[in-house]
XYZ file of C-alpha atoms in Angstrom:
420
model
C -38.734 20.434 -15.002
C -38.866 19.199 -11.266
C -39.078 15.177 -10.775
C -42.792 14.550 -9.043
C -40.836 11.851 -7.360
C -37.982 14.013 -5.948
C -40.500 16.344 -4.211
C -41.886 14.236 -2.675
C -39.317 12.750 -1.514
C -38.108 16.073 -0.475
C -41.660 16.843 1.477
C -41.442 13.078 3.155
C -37.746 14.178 4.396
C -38.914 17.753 6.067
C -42.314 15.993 7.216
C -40.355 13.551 8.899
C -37.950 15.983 10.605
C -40.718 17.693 12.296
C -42.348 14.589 13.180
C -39.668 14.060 15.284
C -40.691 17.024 17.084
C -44.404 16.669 16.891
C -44.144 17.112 21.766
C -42.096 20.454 21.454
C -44.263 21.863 18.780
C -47.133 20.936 20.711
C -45.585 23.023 23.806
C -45.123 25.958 21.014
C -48.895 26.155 19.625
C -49.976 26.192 23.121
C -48.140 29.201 23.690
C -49.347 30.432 20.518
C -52.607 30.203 21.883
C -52.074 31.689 25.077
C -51.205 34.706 22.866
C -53.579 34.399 20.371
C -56.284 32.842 22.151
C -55.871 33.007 25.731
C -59.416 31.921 26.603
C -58.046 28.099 25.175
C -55.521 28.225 27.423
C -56.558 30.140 30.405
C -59.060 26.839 31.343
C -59.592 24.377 32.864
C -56.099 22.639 33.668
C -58.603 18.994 31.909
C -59.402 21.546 28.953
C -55.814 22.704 28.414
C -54.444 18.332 28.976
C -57.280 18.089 26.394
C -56.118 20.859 24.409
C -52.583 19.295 24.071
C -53.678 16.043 22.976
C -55.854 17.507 20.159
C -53.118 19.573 19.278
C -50.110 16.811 19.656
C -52.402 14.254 17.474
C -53.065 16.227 14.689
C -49.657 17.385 14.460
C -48.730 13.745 14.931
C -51.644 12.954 11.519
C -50.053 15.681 9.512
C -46.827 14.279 9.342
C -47.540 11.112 8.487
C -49.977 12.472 5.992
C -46.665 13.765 4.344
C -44.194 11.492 5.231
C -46.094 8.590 3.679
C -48.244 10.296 0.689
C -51.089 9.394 2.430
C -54.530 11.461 0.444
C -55.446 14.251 3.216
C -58.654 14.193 1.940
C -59.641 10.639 3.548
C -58.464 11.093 6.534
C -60.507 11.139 9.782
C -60.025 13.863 12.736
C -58.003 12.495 15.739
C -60.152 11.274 18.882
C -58.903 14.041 20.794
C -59.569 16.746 18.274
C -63.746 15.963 17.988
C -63.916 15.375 22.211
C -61.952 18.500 22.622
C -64.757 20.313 20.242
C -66.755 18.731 22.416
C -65.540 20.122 25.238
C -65.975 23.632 23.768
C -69.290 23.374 23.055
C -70.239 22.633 26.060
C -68.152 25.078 27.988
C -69.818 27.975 25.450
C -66.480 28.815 23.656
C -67.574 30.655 20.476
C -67.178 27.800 17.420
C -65.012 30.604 15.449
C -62.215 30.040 17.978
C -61.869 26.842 17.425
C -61.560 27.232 13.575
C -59.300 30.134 14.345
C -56.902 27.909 16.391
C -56.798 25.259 13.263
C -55.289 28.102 11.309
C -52.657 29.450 13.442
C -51.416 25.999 13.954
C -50.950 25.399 10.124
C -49.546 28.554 9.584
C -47.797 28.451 12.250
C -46.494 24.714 11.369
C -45.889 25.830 7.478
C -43.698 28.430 8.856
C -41.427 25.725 11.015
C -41.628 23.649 7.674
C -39.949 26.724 5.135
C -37.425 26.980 7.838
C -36.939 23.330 7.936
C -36.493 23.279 4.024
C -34.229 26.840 3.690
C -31.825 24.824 5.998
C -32.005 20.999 3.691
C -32.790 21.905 -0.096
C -30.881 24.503 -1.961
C -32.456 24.411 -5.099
C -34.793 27.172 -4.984
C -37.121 25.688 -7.415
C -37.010 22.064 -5.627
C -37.316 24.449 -2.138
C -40.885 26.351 -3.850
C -42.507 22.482 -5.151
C -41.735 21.516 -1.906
C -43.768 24.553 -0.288
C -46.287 24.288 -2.982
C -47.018 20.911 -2.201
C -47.025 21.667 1.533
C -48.946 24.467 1.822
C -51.922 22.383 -1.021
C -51.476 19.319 1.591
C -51.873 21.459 4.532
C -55.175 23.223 3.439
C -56.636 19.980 2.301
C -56.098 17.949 5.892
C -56.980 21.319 7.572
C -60.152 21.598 5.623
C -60.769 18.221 5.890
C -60.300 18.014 10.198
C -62.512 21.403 10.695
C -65.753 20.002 9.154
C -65.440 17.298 11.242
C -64.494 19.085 14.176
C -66.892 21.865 13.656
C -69.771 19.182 12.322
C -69.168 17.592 16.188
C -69.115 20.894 17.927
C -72.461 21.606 16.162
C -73.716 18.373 16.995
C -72.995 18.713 20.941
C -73.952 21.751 21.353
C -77.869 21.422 20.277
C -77.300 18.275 22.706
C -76.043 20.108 25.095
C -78.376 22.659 25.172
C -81.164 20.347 25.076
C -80.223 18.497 27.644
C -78.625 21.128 30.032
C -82.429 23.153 29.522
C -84.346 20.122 30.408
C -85.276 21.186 33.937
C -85.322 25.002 32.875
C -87.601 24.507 30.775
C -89.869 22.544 33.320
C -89.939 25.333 35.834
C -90.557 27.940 33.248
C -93.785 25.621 31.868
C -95.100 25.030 35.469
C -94.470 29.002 35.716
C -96.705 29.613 32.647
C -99.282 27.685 34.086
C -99.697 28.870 37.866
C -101.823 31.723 38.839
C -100.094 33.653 41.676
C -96.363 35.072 42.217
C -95.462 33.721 45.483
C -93.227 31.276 43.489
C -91.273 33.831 42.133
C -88.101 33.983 44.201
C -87.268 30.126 44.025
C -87.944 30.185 40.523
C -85.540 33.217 39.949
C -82.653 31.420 41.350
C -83.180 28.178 39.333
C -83.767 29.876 36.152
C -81.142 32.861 36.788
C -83.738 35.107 35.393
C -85.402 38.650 37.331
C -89.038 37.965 37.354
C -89.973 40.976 38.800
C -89.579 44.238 36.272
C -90.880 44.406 32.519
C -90.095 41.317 30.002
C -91.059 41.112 26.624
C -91.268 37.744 25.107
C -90.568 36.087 21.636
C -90.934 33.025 20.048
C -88.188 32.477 17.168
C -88.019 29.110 15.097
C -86.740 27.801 12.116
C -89.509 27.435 9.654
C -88.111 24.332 7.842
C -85.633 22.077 8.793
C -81.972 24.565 8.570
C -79.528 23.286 6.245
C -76.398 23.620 8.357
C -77.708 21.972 10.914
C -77.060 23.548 14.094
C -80.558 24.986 15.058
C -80.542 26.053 18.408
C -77.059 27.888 18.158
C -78.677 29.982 15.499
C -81.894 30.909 17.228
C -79.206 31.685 20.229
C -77.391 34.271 17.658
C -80.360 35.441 16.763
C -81.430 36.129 20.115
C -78.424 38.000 21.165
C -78.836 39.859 17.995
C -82.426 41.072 18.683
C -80.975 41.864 22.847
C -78.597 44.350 20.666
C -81.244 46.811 19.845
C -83.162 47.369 23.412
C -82.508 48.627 26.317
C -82.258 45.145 28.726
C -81.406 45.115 32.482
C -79.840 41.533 32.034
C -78.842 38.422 30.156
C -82.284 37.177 27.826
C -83.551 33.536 28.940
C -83.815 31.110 26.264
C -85.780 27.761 26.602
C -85.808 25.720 23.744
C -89.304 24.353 23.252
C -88.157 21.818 20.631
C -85.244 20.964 18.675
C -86.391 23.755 16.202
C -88.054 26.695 18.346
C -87.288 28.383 21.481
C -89.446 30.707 23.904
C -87.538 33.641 24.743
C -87.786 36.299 27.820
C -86.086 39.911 27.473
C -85.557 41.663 30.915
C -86.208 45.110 29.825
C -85.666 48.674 31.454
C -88.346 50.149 29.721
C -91.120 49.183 28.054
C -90.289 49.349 24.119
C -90.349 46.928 21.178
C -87.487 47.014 19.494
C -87.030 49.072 15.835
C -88.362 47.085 12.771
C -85.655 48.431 11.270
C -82.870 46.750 14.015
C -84.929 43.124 13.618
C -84.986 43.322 10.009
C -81.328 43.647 10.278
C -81.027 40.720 12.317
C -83.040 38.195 9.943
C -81.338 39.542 7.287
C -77.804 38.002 8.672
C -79.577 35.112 9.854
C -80.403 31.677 8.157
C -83.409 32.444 5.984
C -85.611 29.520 7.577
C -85.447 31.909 10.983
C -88.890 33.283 11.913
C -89.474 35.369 14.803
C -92.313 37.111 16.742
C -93.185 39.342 20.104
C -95.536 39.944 22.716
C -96.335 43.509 24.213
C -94.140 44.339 26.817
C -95.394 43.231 30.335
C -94.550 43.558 34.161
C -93.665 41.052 36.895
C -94.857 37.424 36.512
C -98.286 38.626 34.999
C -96.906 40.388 32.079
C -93.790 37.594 31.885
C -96.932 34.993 31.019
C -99.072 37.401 29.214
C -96.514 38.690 26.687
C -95.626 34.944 26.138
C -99.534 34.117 25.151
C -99.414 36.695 23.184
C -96.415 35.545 21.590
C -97.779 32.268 21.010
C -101.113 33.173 19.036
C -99.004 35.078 17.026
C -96.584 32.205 16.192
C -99.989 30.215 15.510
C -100.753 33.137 13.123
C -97.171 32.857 10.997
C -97.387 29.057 11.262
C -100.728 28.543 9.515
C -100.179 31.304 6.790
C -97.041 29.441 5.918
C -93.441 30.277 4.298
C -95.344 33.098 2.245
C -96.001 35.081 5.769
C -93.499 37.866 7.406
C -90.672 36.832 9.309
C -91.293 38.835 11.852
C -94.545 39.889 13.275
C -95.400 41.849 16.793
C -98.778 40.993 18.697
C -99.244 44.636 18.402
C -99.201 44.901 14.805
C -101.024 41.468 14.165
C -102.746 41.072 17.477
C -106.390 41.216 16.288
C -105.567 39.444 13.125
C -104.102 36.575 15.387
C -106.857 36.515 17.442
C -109.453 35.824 14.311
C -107.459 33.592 12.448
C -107.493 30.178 13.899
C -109.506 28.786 11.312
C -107.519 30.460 8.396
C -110.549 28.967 5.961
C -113.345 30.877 7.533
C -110.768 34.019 7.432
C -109.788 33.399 3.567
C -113.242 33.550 3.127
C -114.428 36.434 5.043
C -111.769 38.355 3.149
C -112.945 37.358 -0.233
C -116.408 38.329 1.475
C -114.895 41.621 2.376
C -112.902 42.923 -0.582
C -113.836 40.760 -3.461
C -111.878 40.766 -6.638
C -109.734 43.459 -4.720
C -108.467 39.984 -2.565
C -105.972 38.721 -6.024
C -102.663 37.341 -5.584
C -100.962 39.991 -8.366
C -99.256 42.865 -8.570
C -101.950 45.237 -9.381
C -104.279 44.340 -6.789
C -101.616 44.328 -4.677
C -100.720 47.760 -5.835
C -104.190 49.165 -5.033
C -104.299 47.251 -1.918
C -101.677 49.157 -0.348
C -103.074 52.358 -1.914
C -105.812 52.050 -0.240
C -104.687 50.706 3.433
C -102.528 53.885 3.670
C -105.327 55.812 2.136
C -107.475 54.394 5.051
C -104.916 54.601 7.782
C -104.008 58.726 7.230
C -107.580 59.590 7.838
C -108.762 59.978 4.319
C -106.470 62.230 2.820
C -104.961 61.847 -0.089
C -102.776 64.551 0.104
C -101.650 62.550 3.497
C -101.401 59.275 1.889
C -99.615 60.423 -1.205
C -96.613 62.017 0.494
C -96.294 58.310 2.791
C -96.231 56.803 -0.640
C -94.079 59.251 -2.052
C -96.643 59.298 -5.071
C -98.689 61.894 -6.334
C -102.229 62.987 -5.144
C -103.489 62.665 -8.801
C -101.874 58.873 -8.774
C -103.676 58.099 -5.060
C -106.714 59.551 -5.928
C -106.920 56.834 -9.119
C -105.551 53.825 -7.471
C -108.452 54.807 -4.454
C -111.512 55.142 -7.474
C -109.726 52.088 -9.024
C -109.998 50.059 -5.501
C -113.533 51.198 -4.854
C -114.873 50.135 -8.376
C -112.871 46.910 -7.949
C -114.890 46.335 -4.690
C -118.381 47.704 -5.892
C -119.177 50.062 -3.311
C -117.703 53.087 -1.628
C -115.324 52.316 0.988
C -117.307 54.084 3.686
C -120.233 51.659 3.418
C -117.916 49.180 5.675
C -114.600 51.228 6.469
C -113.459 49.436 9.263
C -113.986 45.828 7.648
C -112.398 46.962 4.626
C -109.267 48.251 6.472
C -108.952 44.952 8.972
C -109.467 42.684 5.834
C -106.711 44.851 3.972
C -104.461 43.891 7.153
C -105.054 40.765 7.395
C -103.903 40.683 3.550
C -101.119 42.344 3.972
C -99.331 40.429 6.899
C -100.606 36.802 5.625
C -100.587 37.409 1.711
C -101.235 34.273 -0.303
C -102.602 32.654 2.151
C -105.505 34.674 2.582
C -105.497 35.865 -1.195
C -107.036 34.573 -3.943
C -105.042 33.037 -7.210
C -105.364 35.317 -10.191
């Protein structure tokens, strides 16, 4: 069995060789890069200086993590490693490149360290401790540097963004608020956004504080996740209205929502604590403010129903129920007014709830209703009689109540239901 001490002693010795060389293995991961990840490289000529010294001091840690037994997992990132993930954040560079470039260095440097060893130890079972050791060492400082490196990137870019949207989002408030279009054309350059064609607004926010931390780069994914499924003319514009919401614009080519299907996609890969809704689609400056208002009583809709309410809801779908529910209390009651016992938080109500809104919304027919339901007639036909004695009185007595209350039930749930 292997000597602890002679391993390490045998890691110190290769750690210390390459220390030696910590400038030309700089030169050599910057090449790397310019392979790997030209759009590092290909910067800047600050950015690449900044580059080196990120890459020459953690290099420079590394070793000495080695050469001196020093516990990887204590260690703090180099100065130039967090201001160069700085640097990235602010320049846009997508956060994955910079973990990328973390590992191709170490296995680029574990590679220069096997050779290092092949040439120095000759005891193949002294030569795999030593790379054993090396490669548990490596992963450790590597892990170690990218949370703090990523954790800053993070951190400057909702700063950044903040900051850099400061006087965007000015000019798009004082846009909101004026009454005429002859401001248009200055405010097009200053925002980089076409006002004049169709935009469809959204409002997306994180319900409760997000775990990881970096808000406003996730309501950015999501963003450019939602652009992916309609047909835009240009770039979206996002103005963050706080630290946890942004307004967003969609420069469209045609006048379309995007597929329920596509969105629910979208918040399905997201953070769960995103929440998004939309306007109706709208043209020139007029619709650009109008699809926002919209937007906005809707986001006053999912608000006050709370975590229990869809994460994504359309002004056209939820329009009129937005537009009645700004005292939620008067609403919870006018349901309970509306569909009695039927208004229970459980699955059978539930169950005969949607029964009957489909019912309702195919005209009547229960042939209709059963083959949206994929259910048979018989089975429609009893949750309908079921619903009806539940309410105590035909549906036809108040149709078009019934169907808006069953609406309003379905989009806001418990917090329009009753506890069973």
């Amino acid at each position: 069995m292997l000597d602890e001490a002679v391993v390490t002693e045998a890691v110190a010795r290769i750690a210390a060789g390459l220390g030696e060389r910590v400038g030309e293995l700089t030169g050599e991961m910057v090449q790397l890069y310019a392979t790997e990840l030209p759009n590092l490289v290909n910067d800047d000529e600050s950015v690449v200086s900044l580059l080196a010294a990120s890459l020459f001091q953690n290099l420079d840690t590394a070793m000495r993590i080695f050469q001196h037994g020093i516990d990887p997992t204590r260690v703090e990132a180099p100065a130039a490693a967090m201001e160069y993930a700085r640097r990235l954040a602010q320049r846009g560079t997508p956060v994955i490149d910079l973990i990328r470039a973390y590992y191709l260095g170490q296995t680029a440097i574990l590679n220069h360290a096997l050779a290092e060893g092949r040439d120095q130890i000759r005891d193949p079972d002294l030569l795999g401790a030593m790379m054993q050791r090396a490669l548990t060492g490596a992963f450790a400082f590597i892990d170690r540097v990218t949370q703090q490196v990523v954790s800053a990137y993070q951190e400057e870019r909702d700063r950044w963004l903040l900051n850099r949207s400061a006087v965007r989002a000015a000019r798009v408030r004082e846009l909101l608020k004026g009454g005429g279009g002859a401001e248009a054309a200055g405010v097009e350059t200053s925002l980089g956004y076409r006002l004049r064609g169709t935009h469809l607004a959204m409002i997306v926010w994180h319900a409760v504080e997000p775990a990881q931390g970096n808000a406003l780069g996730a309501l950015e994914s999501v963003t450019a996740a939602v652009a992916g499924g309609l047909p835009t003319s240009g770039q979206p514009l996002l103005v963050p209205a706080d630290e946890r919401c942004a307004w967003v614009w969609f420069p469209l080519e045609k006048a379309v929502l995007p597929e329920e299907e596509h969105v629910r996609r979208v918040l399905d890969s997201a953070e769960s604590t995103v929440r998004l809704v939309l306007g109706d689609p709208g043209e020139g400056i007029d619709g650009f403010r109008r699809s926002h208002r919209q937007a906005e009583r809707v986001h006053a809709l999912a608000v006050t129903a709370g975590e229990q309410c869809e994460r994504a809801l359309t002004f056209r779908d939820v329009g009129t129920i937005a537009l009645m529910t700004s005292d939620l209390a008067a609403t919870r009651s006018w349901v309970a007014d509306i569909l009695g016992p039927l208004a229970t938080d459980d699955e059978q109500h539930e169950r005969l709830r949607e029964t009957l809104l489909v019912f309702l919304a195919t005209g009547g027919s229960y042939t209709a209703a059963a083959a949206r339901l994929t259910m048979h007639k018989n089975s429609v036909q009893y949750r309908v009689r079921k619903a009806e004695e539940t309410l105590g009185r035909p549906i036809t007595d108040n149709r078009l109540d019934v169907e808006l209350a069953l609406k309003v039930c379905q989009r806001l749930g418990p917090a329009v239901l009753a506890a069973p």
